[in-house]
Coordinates of C-alpha atoms in Angstrom, one line a residue:
M1222 CA 20.0 10.4 32.1
A1223 CA 20.6 9.7 28.4
P1224 CA 19.4 12.3 25.9
R1225 CA 16.1 11.5 24.2
P1226 CA 15.8 11.3 20.5
Y1227 CA 13.9 14.0 18.5
I1228 CA 10.6 12.8 17.4
Q1229 CA 9.5 13.9 14.0
P1230 CA 5.9 15.2 14.0
V1231 CA 3.0 13.6 12.1
V1232 CA 1.7 16.1 9.5
D1233 CA -1.6 16.4 7.7
S1234 CA -1.4 16.9 4.0
T1235 CA -3.9 19.8 4.2
A1236 CA -1.4 21.7 6.1
V1237 CA 1.1 21.6 3.1
F1238 CA -0.9 21.2 -0.1
K1239 CA -3.7 23.2 -1.6
A1240 CA -7.2 22.1 -0.7
D1241 CA -8.3 22.1 -4.3
L1242 CA -5.3 20.4 -5.7
F1243 CA -7.2 17.4 -7.2
N1244 CA -10.5 19.2 -8.0
G1245 CA -12.2 17.3 -10.8
K1246 CA -9.9 14.2 -10.6
V1247 CA -11.0 10.6 -10.0
L1248 CA -9.1 8.1 -8.0
F1249 CA -9.4 4.2 -8.5
C1250 CA -8.0 2.3 -5.5
T1251 CA -7.9 -1.4 -4.9
G1252 CA -7.7 -2.4 -1.2
G1253 CA -9.2 1.0 -0.3
G1254 CA -11.6 -0.3 2.3
S1255 CA -9.1 -0.3 5.2
G1256 CA -5.7 0.4 6.4
I1257 CA -3.1 2.3 4.5
C1258 CA -5.0 2.4 1.2
K1259 CA -8.0 3.9 3.0
A1260 CA -5.9 6.6 4.4
M1261 CA -4.3 7.2 0.9
T1262 CA -7.8 7.5 -0.6
E1263 CA -8.9 9.9 2.2
S1264 CA -5.9 12.2 1.6
V1265 CA -6.7 12.4 -2.1
M1266 CA -10.3 13.0 -1.5
R1267 CA -9.5 15.8 1.0
H1268 CA -7.8 17.7 -1.9
G1269 CA -10.9 17.5 -4.1
A1270 CA -11.0 14.2 -5.9
N1271 CA -13.8 11.7 -6.0
A1272 CA -12.9 8.1 -5.5
V1273 CA -13.8 4.5 -6.1
I1274 CA -12.6 1.8 -3.6
L1275 CA -12.4 -1.9 -4.4
G1276 CA -12.3 -5.0 -2.3
R1277 CA -13.9 -8.4 -1.7
K1278 CA -16.0 -7.4 1.4
I1279 CA -18.9 -5.1 0.3
D1280 CA -19.9 -4.4 3.9
R1281 CA -16.5 -3.1 4.8
L1282 CA -16.3 -1.1 1.6
T1283 CA -19.8 0.5 2.0
A1284 CA -18.9 1.6 5.5
A1285 CA -15.5 2.9 4.4
A1286 CA -17.1 4.8 1.5
E1287 CA -19.7 6.5 3.7
E1288 CA -17.0 7.4 6.2
L1289 CA -14.6 8.8 3.5
S1290 CA -17.5 10.9 1.9
A1291 CA -18.6 12.3 5.4
K1292 CA -15.0 13.3 6.3
T1293 CA -14.1 14.9 2.9
G1294 CA -17.4 16.0 1.4
R1295 CA -16.5 14.2 -1.8
K1296 CA -18.1 11.2 -3.5
C1297 CA -16.8 7.7 -2.9
L1298 CA -18.2 4.7 -4.7
P1299 CA -17.6 1.2 -3.2
I1300 CA -17.3 -1.6 -5.7
Q1301 CA -17.0 -5.3 -4.7
A1302 CA -14.3 -7.0 -6.8
D1303 CA -11.6 -9.5 -6.5
V1304 CA -8.4 -8.3 -8.2
R1305 CA -7.5 -11.9 -9.2
K1306 CA -10.4 -11.9 -11.6
P1307 CA -9.8 -9.6 -14.6
E1308 CA -13.5 -9.5 -15.7
Q1309 CA -14.4 -8.1 -12.2
L1310 CA -11.9 -5.2 -12.5
K1311 CA -13.1 -4.5 -16.1
D1312 CA -16.6 -4.2 -14.8
A1313 CA -15.4 -2.0 -11.9
V1314 CA -13.8 0.3 -14.4
A1315 CA -16.9 0.4 -16.5
K1316 CA -19.0 1.4 -13.4
T1317 CA -16.4 4.1 -12.5
I1318 CA -16.6 5.6 -16.0
E1319 CA -20.3 5.5 -16.0
K1320 CA -20.3 7.3 -12.5
F1321 CA -17.5 9.7 -12.9
G1322 CA -16.5 9.7 -16.6
R1323 CA -12.7 9.5 -16.0
I1324 CA -9.9 7.9 -14.1
D1325 CA -6.8 10.1 -13.2
F1326 CA -5.1 8.2 -10.4
V1327 CA -4.8 4.5 -9.7
I1328 CA -3.5 3.0 -6.4
C1329 CA -2.7 -0.7 -6.7
G1330 CA -3.0 -1.6 -3.0
A1331 CA -4.7 -5.0 -2.8
A1332 CA -2.5 -7.3 -0.8
G1333 CA -2.3 -10.5 1.2
N1334 CA 0.3 -11.7 3.7
F1335 CA 1.0 -14.0 6.6
L1336 CA 4.1 -15.2 8.5
A1337 CA 5.4 -18.7 7.5
P1338 CA 8.8 -20.3 6.6
I1339 CA 9.3 -21.8 3.2
Q1340 CA 8.8 -25.3 4.4
G1341 CA 5.6 -24.3 6.0
I1342 CA 3.9 -22.6 3.0
S1343 CA 1.8 -24.7 0.7
E1344 CA 2.0 -24.2 -3.1
N1345 CA -1.5 -22.9 -3.1
A1346 CA -0.8 -20.3 -0.3
F1347 CA 2.3 -19.1 -2.1
R1348 CA 0.2 -18.8 -5.4
T1349 CA -2.6 -16.9 -3.7
V1350 CA -0.3 -14.2 -2.6
I1351 CA 1.3 -13.8 -6.1
E1352 CA -2.1 -13.8 -7.6
I1353 CA -3.4 -10.9 -5.3
D1354 CA -0.3 -8.8 -5.2
T1355 CA 1.4 -9.3 -8.5
L1356 CA -1.4 -10.4 -10.8
G1357 CA -3.8 -8.1 -9.1
T1358 CA -1.6 -5.3 -9.9
Y1359 CA -1.3 -6.3 -13.5
H1360 CA -5.0 -6.8 -14.0
T1361 CA -5.7 -3.4 -12.4
I1362 CA -3.2 -1.8 -14.8
K1363 CA -4.7 -3.6 -17.9
A1364 CA -8.3 -2.5 -16.9
T1365 CA -7.5 1.1 -16.1
L1366 CA -4.8 2.0 -18.6
P1367 CA -6.8 3.3 -21.6
Y1368 CA -8.5 5.8 -19.3
V1369 CA -5.4 6.8 -17.4
R1370 CA -3.7 7.5 -20.8
Q1371 CA -6.6 9.7 -21.7
S1372 CA -6.2 11.8 -18.5
K1373 CA -2.4 11.8 -18.5
G1374 CA -2.7 10.3 -15.1
S1375 CA -0.5 8.4 -12.6
Y1376 CA -0.1 5.1 -10.8
I1377 CA 1.0 4.3 -7.3
H1378 CA 1.8 0.7 -6.4
V1379 CA 1.9 -0.1 -2.6
S1380 CA 4.9 -2.4 -2.2
A1381 CA 7.2 -3.2 0.8
T1382 CA 10.9 -3.2 1.8
L1383 CA 11.0 -7.0 2.7
H1384 CA 12.7 -8.1 -0.5
Y1385 CA 15.6 -5.6 -0.2
R1386 CA 17.1 -8.3 2.1
G1387 CA 16.3 -11.8 2.8
T1388 CA 13.3 -11.6 5.3
P1389 CA 12.6 -14.9 7.1
Y1390 CA 8.9 -16.1 6.9
Q1391 CA 8.2 -13.6 4.0
V1392 CA 9.3 -15.5 0.8
H1393 CA 5.8 -15.3 -0.7
V1394 CA 5.3 -11.6 -0.3
S1395 CA 9.0 -10.8 -1.0
A1396 CA 8.6 -12.5 -4.3
A1397 CA 5.1 -10.8 -5.1
K1398 CA 6.4 -7.3 -4.2
A1399 CA 9.6 -7.6 -6.1
A1400 CA 7.6 -8.3 -9.2
V1401 CA 5.3 -5.3 -8.4
D1402 CA 8.3 -3.0 -8.3
A1403 CA 9.6 -4.4 -11.6
T1404 CA 6.1 -4.0 -13.2
S1405 CA 5.9 -0.4 -12.1
A1406 CA 9.3 0.3 -13.7
V1407 CA 8.3 -1.1 -17.1
L1408 CA 5.0 0.7 -16.9
A1409 CA 6.8 4.0 -16.3
V1410 CA 9.1 3.4 -19.3
E1411 CA 6.5 2.2 -21.8
E1412 CA 3.7 4.6 -20.7
G1413 CA 5.9 7.7 -20.1
P1414 CA 5.6 8.8 -23.7
H1415 CA 1.9 8.6 -23.5
G1416 CA 1.9 11.0 -20.5
V1417 CA 1.5 8.4 -17.7
R1418 CA 3.6 8.2 -14.6
S1419 CA 4.1 5.1 -12.4
N1420 CA 5.8 5.0 -8.9
V1421 CA 6.0 2.7 -6.0
I1422 CA 5.5 3.5 -2.3
A1423 CA 7.2 1.1 0.0
P1424 CA 5.9 1.6 3.5
G1425 CA 8.0 0.6 6.6
P1426 CA 6.3 -0.4 9.9
I1427 CA 3.1 1.6 10.2
A1428 CA 1.4 1.7 13.5
G1429 CA -2.3 0.9 14.0
T1430 CA -2.7 -1.1 10.8
E1431 CA -4.0 -4.6 10.7
G1432 CA -0.9 -5.8 8.9
M1433 CA 1.4 -4.4 11.6
D1434 CA -0.8 -5.8 14.3
R1435 CA -0.6 -9.3 12.8
L1436 CA 3.0 -9.2 11.4
G1437 CA 4.9 -7.2 13.8
P1438 CA 6.9 -8.7 16.8
K1439 CA 4.7 -9.7 19.7
G1440 CA 5.4 -9.8 23.4
P1441 CA 7.8 -8.0 25.9
T1442 CA 10.9 -9.7 24.3
S1443 CA 14.3 -8.1 23.4
I1444 CA 13.5 -8.7 19.7
S1445 CA 10.2 -6.7 20.0
S1446 CA 11.9 -3.9 22.0
E1447 CA 14.8 -3.4 19.5
F1448 CA 12.4 -3.6 16.5
Y1449 CA 10.3 -0.7 17.7
R1450 CA 13.4 1.3 18.8
A1451 CA 15.1 1.1 15.4
M1452 CA 13.4 4.1 14.0
P1453 CA 15.8 7.0 13.3
V1454 CA 13.0 9.5 13.3
G1455 CA 11.9 8.6 16.7
R1456 CA 8.6 7.1 16.1
M1457 CA 6.6 4.4 14.3
G1458 CA 5.1 5.3 10.9
D1459 CA 1.6 6.7 10.7
V1460 CA -0.8 6.1 7.8
K1461 CA -0.7 9.9 7.2
D1462 CA 3.0 9.5 6.3
I1463 CA 1.9 7.3 3.4
A1464 CA -1.0 9.5 2.6
N1465 CA 1.1 12.6 2.4
T1466 CA 3.6 10.8 0.0
T1467 CA 0.6 9.8 -2.2
V1468 CA -0.6 13.4 -2.5
F1469 CA 2.9 14.5 -3.5
L1470 CA 3.4 11.7 -6.0
F1471 CA 0.0 12.3 -7.7
S1472 CA 0.5 16.1 -7.8
D1473 CA 2.2 18.2 -10.6
A1474 CA 5.1 18.8 -8.2
A1475 CA 6.2 15.2 -8.9
S1476 CA 5.8 15.5 -12.7
F1477 CA 9.5 14.6 -13.2
I1478 CA 9.3 11.6 -10.9
T1479 CA 8.4 8.2 -12.5
G1480 CA 9.7 4.7 -12.3
Q1481 CA 10.8 5.3 -8.8
I1482 CA 10.5 3.4 -5.4
I1483 CA 9.8 5.8 -2.6
V1484 CA 10.6 4.2 0.7
V1485 CA 8.5 5.7 3.5
D1486 CA 9.8 4.2 6.7
G1487 CA 11.6 6.8 8.9
G1488 CA 14.9 5.3 8.0
N1489 CA 14.0 1.9 9.5
E1490 CA 15.5 -0.1 6.6
H1491 CA 19.0 1.2 7.6
L1492 CA 18.6 -0.4 11.0
R1493 CA 16.1 -3.1 10.4
V1494 CA 15.8 -5.7 13.2
P1495 CA 14.3 -9.1 12.4
G1496 CA 10.7 -9.4 13.6
L1497 CA 11.3 -12.9 14.8
P1498 CA 14.4 -14.3 16.7
Y1499 CA 17.0 -15.5 14.3
P1500 CA 18.3 -18.2 13.7
E1501 CA 15.9 -19.9 16.2
S1502 CA 12.8 -19.1 14.1
V1503 CA 14.2 -21.0 11.1
L1504 CA 15.9 -23.9 13.2
D1505 CA 12.7 -24.5 15.3
P1506 CA 9.6 -23.0 13.9
E1507 CA 7.6 -24.5 16.7
S1508 CA 9.4 -22.1 19.1
V1509 CA 8.0 -18.9 17.7
K1510 CA 4.4 -20.2 17.1
A1511 CA 3.1 -18.0 20.0
M1512 CA 4.6 -14.9 18.3
I1513 CA 2.6 -15.4 15.0
K1514 CA -1.1 -14.3 14.7
P1515 CA -3.5 -15.9 12.1
R1516 CA -3.2 -15.1 8.5
L1517 CA -4.4 -11.8 7.0

């Protein structure tokens, strides 16, 4: 019998970091109503911060805010806002200041994605992803920066690893996230002298998220099997892996870290297997239709 790989454990941030690490701090998170960004928000709240979560679906936000408050004992304010609309973000910031009086941490996490080849993406669909991911990040920075300067705070931008190589069916999000990475670097350089840090977290495949469910390989194929096996740490990512990185980057332990891209993928990028069969998926898009779920 072949030896089995060691599986790295999933660790809760409260087992490593002080419970009162962020007492008195306030987090402003776009996309915080679900998935990775919700877990990031929960982790910061577990260490003492209050939070504001933004998104387009108020019912989802309200339910998430109630859950987060119940789990952490901290306050979470849900605000409906579309990151593509600067005025809505400015209004959300005003409500945050009215409620909490400050903003210390910002997570730019609103995103959109779907699987489609270049020939199958309309101009409008490509533009929409750029507007949500790239312009949404810019609008969030512009709206929050005066208050983050005051608190000598920090930004985390949720990116991806897709643009490190040419990833089929992902031209739109690859372009958008590459721009997010570049924006964070400039923000770090310009705002460092003002006491502000900016970093990127680039998650790898994270189990149990809507994005992975819709965008990961489907079916009992060799492609699917190899994709999920190509994890040097022996398992898929967990939202807690991203959450733990968030707590570290917002903490004073990371005070000398800015302008960086932190890949949290269990080493997957070194062994990345295409999520769709190649070159079949680009030569005959119809042949892989059954492997693609509806858009996010």
